[in-house]
Amino acid sequence: MTKTIYIVGLGLIGSSLALGIRRDHPEYRIVGYNRGEQSRMIALEHGIVDEATDNLSQFAAEADMIFLCVPIQQTIRFLEELSNLPLKEGVLVTDAGSTKEAIVEAAETYLSARNIHFIGGHPMAGSHKTGAIAADVNLFENAYYILTPSRLTQADAIPRLKEVLSGLHARFVEIDAAEHDRVTSQISHFPHILASSLMNQAGDYRKDHPFTQHFAAGGFRDMTRIAESEPGMWTSILMTNRASIVERLAEFGERLKDIQQLIEAGDEEAIWQFFDQGRRIRKEMEIHKRAGVDSFYDLFINIPDQEDTILTILELLRGISVVNIRINEDNRADIHGILQITFKNKEDLERAERIIRDQTSYQVFVD
């Protein structure tokens, strides 16, 4: 019998989930909810969903599986609303929120009286693009898809969910909801606070030191890129993971005091060890990988400051899919720039490297 999949929230994540589900299960009926009309229309026009609504209850009773792909606080409100709707027996409900403990607790509170399966979910992938127009069937490829079981997760629920999501080509990992929130507080939530703190500090500092505005590049740019993230989403994340985030902030404050004392004491050896340890740990971590495998491939090219250099290189690479390009060290006029080109797979990287080496005299290296 054909399954009905209900995607609640047709933004980047929800629409990309729908495309991934449809890839392996074209026979499924996929319906969607979205408050805004534009994403509903785009999702319908692009075949992301078969039907769409702005009324949560419209398709709820027909769904075999419900994906809540909306902000955290709205997810919690929708869990309460679903508890009062006539859902199918054994329907599986899951979500895509960036924090898990509060959502799992809400599901157990509101849905425990019903024959409903619930699994917390967090697909660890995203983009700077938003809305259904940005939907990408490959968004989750080789990315970790975290599953946090609850008291409402019956034995067959996780296999059922994985089977429906097989077209995502993601890597599923099961973890306790509280542990998920502790880990993400360190590697996701706290870094966003740090990035915005650096920007706020620089904003104040530039009032008396205006060249701060113009010289910020390189490392500062890389460290603060995520400060451009949507404020509402991050406010919600902080409000639903307060204890872990406050703990990380306090611990980091002690680390800053330690390095401050080393600098004040002029302890050159200890400062060197501080930087060396950070460098070594970064090399050991899977920062350049998604789900433990290489997920993007970077080619670096030393280029002179000459007209049309970048256009010439891109023309040579015509026909090869490029994920991103950027120029590093572009705040110096007396040195070559470094053109960084990112590819989606190893084959494209190797082909591009051969072309640039064979047809130019530029120095090329691979990370």
Short mmCIF file of C-alpha atoms in Angstrom, two decimals:
data_model
loop_
_atom_site.label_atom_id
_atom_site.label_comp_id
_atom_site.label_asym_id
_atom_site.label_seq_id
_atom_site.Cartn_x
_atom_site.Cartn_y
_atom_site.Cartn_z
CA MET A 1 0.00 0.00 0.00
CA THR A 2 1.30 3.45 -0.89
CA LYS A 3 2.60 5.42 2.07
CA THR A 4 1.69 9.04 2.72
CA ILE A 5 4.60 11.12 3.99
CA TYR A 6 3.78 14.47 5.58
CA ILE A 7 6.55 17.08 5.50
CA VAL A 8 5.70 19.87 7.96
CA GLY A 9 7.86 22.82 6.95
CA LEU A 10 8.91 23.23 3.31
CA GLY A 11 12.15 25.11 3.85
CA LEU A 12 15.59 23.90 2.79
CA ILE A 13 15.61 20.87 5.12
CA GLY A 14 12.01 19.75 4.66
CA SER A 15 12.04 20.16 0.88
CA SER A 16 15.40 18.39 0.55
CA LEU A 17 14.10 15.53 2.70
CA ALA A 18 11.10 15.25 0.38
CA LEU A 19 13.35 15.04 -2.69
CA GLY A 20 15.52 12.39 -1.05
CA ILE A 21 12.49 10.32 -0.08
CA ARG A 22 11.04 10.60 -3.59
CA ARG A 23 14.33 9.48 -5.17
CA ASP A 24 14.09 5.97 -3.68
CA HIS A 25 10.31 5.85 -3.25
CA PRO A 26 8.63 7.51 -6.25
CA GLU A 27 5.42 5.63 -5.42
CA TYR A 28 4.98 7.45 -2.10
CA ARG A 29 2.47 10.26 -1.78
CA ILE A 30 4.32 13.24 -0.30
CA VAL A 31 2.30 16.11 1.11
CA GLY A 32 3.51 19.26 2.77
CA TYR A 33 2.63 22.01 5.20
CA ASN A 34 4.08 25.49 5.09
CA ARG A 35 2.73 28.72 6.54
CA GLY A 36 4.21 30.88 3.77
CA GLU A 37 2.60 30.61 0.36
CA GLN A 38 5.78 31.08 -1.70
CA SER A 39 7.49 27.88 -0.54
CA ARG A 40 4.22 25.97 -0.95
CA MET A 41 3.92 27.12 -4.56
CA ILE A 42 7.56 26.36 -5.33
CA ALA A 43 7.29 22.90 -3.76
CA LEU A 44 4.25 22.14 -5.90
CA GLU A 45 5.70 23.58 -9.12
CA HIS A 46 8.96 21.64 -8.71
CA GLY A 47 7.25 18.38 -7.82
CA ILE A 48 8.76 18.34 -4.34
CA VAL A 49 5.33 17.54 -2.88
CA ASP A 50 2.11 16.30 -4.44
CA GLU A 51 -0.16 18.51 -2.35
CA ALA A 52 0.43 21.38 0.06
CA THR A 53 -1.49 23.21 2.77
CA ASP A 54 -1.19 25.95 5.38
CA ASN A 55 -3.39 24.00 7.80
CA LEU A 56 -1.44 21.46 9.88
CA SER A 57 -4.46 19.25 10.48
CA GLN A 58 -5.37 18.83 6.80
CA PHE A 59 -3.12 15.84 6.04
CA ALA A 60 -2.31 14.71 9.58
CA ALA A 61 -4.91 11.93 9.74
CA GLU A 62 -3.74 10.47 6.40
CA ALA A 63 0.00 10.36 7.20
CA ASP A 64 1.98 7.19 7.83
CA MET A 65 5.01 9.29 8.75
CA ILE A 66 5.24 12.94 9.83
CA PHE A 67 8.44 15.00 9.61
CA LEU A 68 8.47 18.21 11.67
CA CYS A 69 10.97 20.46 9.86
CA VAL A 70 10.19 23.74 11.58
CA PRO A 71 11.97 25.82 14.30
CA ILE A 72 12.37 24.16 17.69
CA GLN A 73 9.70 26.03 19.60
CA GLN A 74 7.24 25.53 16.76
CA THR A 75 8.10 21.82 16.72
CA ILE A 76 7.15 21.61 20.38
CA ARG A 77 3.88 23.46 19.74
CA PHE A 78 3.07 21.17 16.82
CA LEU A 79 3.72 18.07 18.95
CA GLU A 80 1.07 19.32 21.34
CA GLU A 81 -1.29 20.06 18.46
CA LEU A 82 -0.74 16.61 16.93
CA SER A 83 -1.72 15.01 20.24
CA ASN A 84 -5.23 16.38 19.73
CA LEU A 85 -5.63 15.30 16.10
CA PRO A 86 -7.04 11.97 14.80
CA LEU A 87 -3.78 10.34 13.67
CA LYS A 88 -3.32 6.84 12.25
CA GLU A 89 -2.54 4.04 14.70
CA GLY A 90 1.23 3.50 14.77
CA VAL A 91 2.07 6.70 12.85
CA LEU A 92 5.75 7.58 13.11
CA VAL A 93 6.55 11.18 14.03
CA THR A 94 10.06 12.61 13.84
CA ASP A 95 11.70 16.03 13.65
CA ALA A 96 14.78 17.81 12.30
CA GLY A 97 15.65 20.13 15.18
CA SER A 98 19.17 21.16 16.18
CA THR A 99 18.55 20.39 19.85
CA LYS A 100 16.98 17.16 20.94
CA GLU A 101 16.33 16.80 24.68
CA ALA A 102 13.56 19.42 24.87
CA ILE A 103 11.84 18.01 21.79
CA VAL A 104 12.03 14.40 22.99
CA GLU A 105 10.65 15.44 26.37
CA ALA A 106 7.78 17.28 24.66
CA ALA A 107 6.98 14.26 22.49
CA GLU A 108 6.93 11.96 25.51
CA THR A 109 4.69 14.42 27.34
CA TYR A 110 2.14 15.06 24.60
CA LEU A 111 2.10 11.80 22.65
CA SER A 112 2.51 9.12 25.32
CA ALA A 113 -1.24 8.46 25.61
CA ARG A 114 -1.47 7.62 21.90
CA ASN A 115 -0.19 4.70 19.81
CA ILE A 116 2.40 6.93 18.17
CA HIS A 117 6.05 6.23 17.49
CA PHE A 118 8.46 9.14 18.00
CA ILE A 119 12.14 9.41 17.08
CA GLY A 120 14.14 12.58 17.52
CA GLY A 121 16.09 13.48 14.38
CA HIS A 122 18.85 15.90 13.43
CA PRO A 123 20.17 15.80 9.85
CA MET A 124 23.54 17.53 10.19
CA ALA A 125 23.59 19.32 6.87
CA GLY A 126 22.60 22.73 5.65
CA SER A 127 23.34 25.63 3.36
CA HIS A 128 23.43 29.42 3.39
CA LYS A 129 20.44 29.21 1.04
CA THR A 130 16.91 28.98 2.38
CA GLY A 131 13.40 28.01 1.34
CA ALA A 132 12.00 25.38 -1.00
CA ILE A 133 13.78 27.02 -3.93
CA ALA A 134 17.09 25.84 -2.40
CA ALA A 135 16.00 22.18 -2.12
CA ASP A 136 18.83 19.76 -2.96
CA VAL A 137 18.37 16.02 -3.31
CA ASN A 138 22.06 15.56 -2.41
CA LEU A 139 22.06 17.84 0.64
CA PHE A 140 22.40 14.95 3.11
CA GLU A 141 24.75 12.75 1.13
CA ASN A 142 27.42 11.32 3.46
CA ALA A 143 26.24 13.61 6.25
CA TYR A 144 25.49 12.35 9.73
CA TYR A 145 21.77 11.97 10.37
CA ILE A 146 21.41 11.77 14.15
CA LEU A 147 18.56 9.73 15.62
CA THR A 148 17.66 10.11 19.30
CA PRO A 149 15.23 7.39 20.38
CA SER A 150 12.60 8.07 23.02
CA ARG A 151 10.26 6.06 25.24
CA LEU A 152 7.89 6.18 22.25
CA THR A 153 10.36 4.49 19.88
CA GLN A 154 9.11 0.95 19.36
CA ALA A 155 11.41 -1.78 18.06
CA ASP A 156 10.53 -1.44 14.38
CA ALA A 157 10.42 2.38 14.26
CA ILE A 158 14.08 3.10 13.44
CA PRO A 159 14.29 0.50 10.64
CA ARG A 160 11.07 1.93 9.18
CA LEU A 161 12.47 5.46 9.28
CA LYS A 162 15.79 4.46 7.73
CA GLU A 163 14.01 2.64 4.91
CA VAL A 164 11.94 5.71 4.07
CA LEU A 165 15.07 7.89 4.17
CA SER A 166 17.28 5.55 2.13
CA GLY A 167 17.36 7.99 -0.79
CA LEU A 168 19.12 10.62 1.33
CA HIS A 169 22.36 8.57 1.25
CA ALA A 170 23.03 9.82 4.77
CA ARG A 171 24.85 8.04 7.60
CA PHE A 172 22.56 7.30 10.52
CA VAL A 173 23.84 7.40 14.08
CA GLU A 174 21.80 6.70 17.22
CA ILE A 175 22.63 8.69 20.33
CA ASP A 176 20.93 9.71 23.56
CA ALA A 177 19.16 13.08 23.28
CA ALA A 178 20.99 14.62 26.26
CA GLU A 179 24.38 13.50 24.91
CA HIS A 180 23.50 14.94 21.49
CA ASP A 181 22.87 18.32 23.09
CA ARG A 182 26.12 18.18 25.07
CA VAL A 183 28.17 17.39 21.96
CA THR A 184 26.50 19.98 19.73
CA SER A 185 26.86 22.64 22.43
CA GLN A 186 30.63 22.33 21.96
CA ILE A 187 30.99 21.95 18.21
CA SER A 188 28.01 23.97 16.95
CA HIS A 189 26.18 26.13 19.45
CA PHE A 190 29.14 27.62 21.32
CA PRO A 191 31.06 28.49 18.11
CA HIS A 192 28.08 30.56 16.92
CA ILE A 193 28.16 32.49 20.18
CA LEU A 194 31.90 33.01 19.79
CA ALA A 195 31.54 34.23 16.20
CA SER A 196 28.89 36.78 17.12
CA SER A 197 30.89 37.85 20.18
CA LEU A 198 33.92 38.54 17.97
CA MET A 199 31.78 40.59 15.61
CA ASN A 200 30.23 42.60 18.45
CA GLN A 201 33.68 43.22 19.93
CA ALA A 202 35.05 44.32 16.56
CA GLY A 203 32.02 46.55 16.05
CA ASP A 204 32.76 48.38 19.30
CA TYR A 205 36.51 48.46 18.70
CA ARG A 206 36.18 50.06 15.26
CA LYS A 207 34.59 53.15 16.84
CA ASP A 208 38.00 54.20 18.14
CA HIS A 209 40.09 52.23 15.63
CA PRO A 210 38.36 52.64 12.24
CA PHE A 211 40.92 50.61 10.28
CA THR A 212 39.44 47.55 12.01
CA GLN A 213 36.63 47.87 9.49
CA HIS A 214 38.99 47.61 6.52
CA PHE A 215 41.71 45.22 7.65
CA ALA A 216 39.45 42.39 8.80
CA ALA A 217 40.06 39.45 6.44
CA GLY A 218 41.70 36.05 6.38
CA GLY A 219 41.35 34.30 9.72
CA PHE A 220 38.87 36.83 11.09
CA ARG A 221 36.63 36.32 8.07
CA ASP A 222 36.77 32.54 8.38
CA MET A 223 36.09 32.55 12.12
CA THR A 224 33.11 34.89 11.92
CA ARG A 225 31.33 33.67 8.77
CA ILE A 226 28.66 31.91 10.83
CA ALA A 227 27.79 35.17 12.61
CA GLU A 228 25.54 35.86 9.60
CA SER A 229 23.21 33.03 10.66
CA GLU A 230 19.53 33.70 11.32
CA PRO A 231 19.13 35.18 14.85
CA GLY A 232 15.73 33.66 15.59
CA MET A 233 16.91 30.12 15.00
CA TRP A 234 19.95 30.53 17.23
CA THR A 235 17.98 32.19 19.99
CA SER A 236 15.69 29.15 20.00
CA ILE A 237 18.65 26.76 20.07
CA LEU A 238 20.22 28.54 23.04
CA MET A 239 16.93 28.59 24.92
CA THR A 240 16.53 24.81 24.54
CA ASN A 241 20.12 23.85 25.43
CA ARG A 242 20.95 26.37 28.14
CA ALA A 243 22.72 24.18 30.69
CA SER A 244 25.23 22.66 28.24
CA ILE A 245 25.95 25.97 26.55
CA VAL A 246 26.48 27.84 29.83
CA GLU A 247 28.88 25.09 30.90
CA ARG A 248 30.87 25.46 27.66
CA LEU A 249 31.02 29.24 28.06
CA ALA A 250 32.30 28.98 31.63
CA GLU A 251 34.94 26.41 30.70
CA PHE A 252 36.11 28.48 27.74
CA GLY A 253 36.36 31.55 29.96
CA GLU A 254 38.85 29.66 32.13
CA ARG A 255 40.88 28.74 29.07
CA LEU A 256 41.04 32.39 28.02
CA LYS A 257 42.25 33.33 31.51
CA ASP A 258 44.97 30.67 31.28
CA ILE A 259 46.37 31.95 27.98
CA GLN A 260 46.09 35.53 29.22
CA GLN A 261 48.28 34.63 32.19
CA LEU A 262 50.83 32.93 29.92
CA ILE A 263 51.04 36.05 27.75
CA GLU A 264 51.37 38.33 30.78
CA ALA A 265 54.15 36.10 32.13
CA GLY A 266 55.92 36.04 28.78
CA ASP A 267 56.07 32.23 28.87
CA GLU A 268 57.14 31.64 25.28
CA GLU A 269 57.44 27.86 25.55
CA ALA A 270 53.95 27.44 27.05
CA ILE A 271 52.45 29.72 24.40
CA TRP A 272 54.12 27.67 21.68
CA GLN A 273 52.68 24.51 23.23
CA PHE A 274 49.24 26.15 23.32
CA PHE A 275 49.28 26.78 19.57
CA ASP A 276 50.90 23.45 18.73
CA GLN A 277 48.33 21.49 20.69
CA GLY A 278 45.49 23.31 18.91
CA ARG A 279 47.10 22.60 15.55
CA ARG A 280 47.56 18.89 16.32
CA ILE A 281 44.03 18.41 17.64
CA ARG A 282 42.57 20.06 14.55
CA LYS A 283 44.49 17.66 12.32
CA GLU A 284 43.15 14.71 14.34
CA MET A 285 39.49 15.74 14.18
CA GLU A 286 37.23 15.02 11.20
CA ILE A 287 36.61 18.70 10.51
CA HIS A 288 37.09 18.33 6.76
CA LYS A 289 34.78 15.35 6.57
CA ARG A 290 31.08 14.60 6.72
CA ALA A 291 30.20 11.47 8.67
CA GLY A 292 33.84 10.40 8.66
CA VAL A 293 34.35 10.60 4.89
CA ASP A 294 35.71 13.37 2.73
CA SER A 295 32.78 15.55 1.70
CA PHE A 296 34.43 18.38 -0.16
CA TYR A 297 37.61 18.71 -2.12
CA ASP A 298 39.67 21.89 -2.30
CA LEU A 299 42.20 22.96 -4.92
CA PHE A 300 44.48 25.92 -4.11
CA ILE A 301 46.15 27.92 -6.88
CA ASN A 302 48.71 30.69 -6.41
CA ILE A 303 47.61 33.38 -8.82
CA PRO A 304 49.18 36.76 -9.71
CA ASP A 305 47.25 40.01 -9.47
CA GLN A 306 46.56 40.26 -13.18
CA GLU A 307 43.43 41.05 -15.12
CA ASP A 308 41.25 38.08 -16.12
CA THR A 309 43.39 35.49 -14.30
CA ILE A 310 40.44 33.99 -12.45
CA LEU A 311 38.23 34.05 -15.54
CA THR A 312 40.95 32.22 -17.47
CA ILE A 313 41.14 29.47 -14.86
CA LEU A 314 37.38 29.06 -14.68
CA GLU A 315 37.21 28.88 -18.47
CA LEU A 316 39.73 26.01 -18.36
CA LEU A 317 37.47 24.23 -15.90
CA ARG A 318 34.32 24.62 -17.98
CA GLY A 319 32.26 21.45 -17.69
CA ILE A 320 33.50 20.58 -14.19
CA SER A 321 31.01 21.20 -11.38
CA VAL A 322 32.37 23.78 -8.94
CA VAL A 323 30.83 24.00 -5.45
CA ASN A 324 32.51 27.25 -4.36
CA ILE A 325 35.34 29.64 -5.16
CA ARG A 326 37.09 32.17 -2.95
CA ILE A 327 40.27 34.26 -2.87
CA ASN A 328 42.39 33.99 0.25
CA GLU A 329 44.79 36.70 1.46
CA ASP A 330 43.06 39.26 -0.74
CA ASN A 331 43.97 42.11 1.65
CA ARG A 332 47.60 42.20 0.52
CA ALA A 333 48.69 43.89 -2.70
CA ASP A 334 52.30 42.72 -2.55
CA ILE A 335 51.75 38.96 -2.72
CA HIS A 336 50.03 36.42 -4.95
CA GLY A 337 46.48 35.64 -4.03
CA ILE A 338 45.42 32.08 -3.38
CA LEU A 339 42.41 30.98 -5.40
CA GLN A 340 40.52 28.24 -3.56
CA ILE A 341 38.14 26.16 -5.66
CA THR A 342 35.92 23.57 -3.99
CA PHE A 343 34.64 20.49 -5.80
CA LYS A 344 32.05 17.94 -4.75
CA ASN A 345 34.01 14.79 -5.47
CA LYS A 346 37.56 13.50 -5.79
CA GLU A 347 37.29 12.83 -9.52
CA ASP A 348 36.45 16.47 -10.34
CA LEU A 349 39.28 17.67 -8.09
CA GLU A 350 41.86 15.44 -9.76
CA ARG A 351 40.68 16.39 -13.25
CA ALA A 352 40.86 20.11 -12.41
CA GLU A 353 44.31 19.72 -10.89
CA ARG A 354 45.62 18.04 -14.05
CA ILE A 355 44.17 20.75 -16.28
CA ILE A 356 45.64 23.64 -14.28
CA ARG A 357 49.05 21.96 -14.01
CA ASP A 358 49.16 21.11 -17.72
CA GLN A 359 47.81 24.37 -19.13
CA THR A 360 49.18 27.04 -16.77
CA SER A 361 52.39 27.82 -14.91
CA TYR A 362 50.62 28.48 -11.61
CA GLN A 363 51.57 26.64 -8.45
CA VAL A 364 48.80 24.19 -7.51
CA PHE A 365 48.33 22.26 -4.31
CA VAL A 366 45.58 20.14 -2.77
CA ASP A 367 44.35 20.09 0.83
#
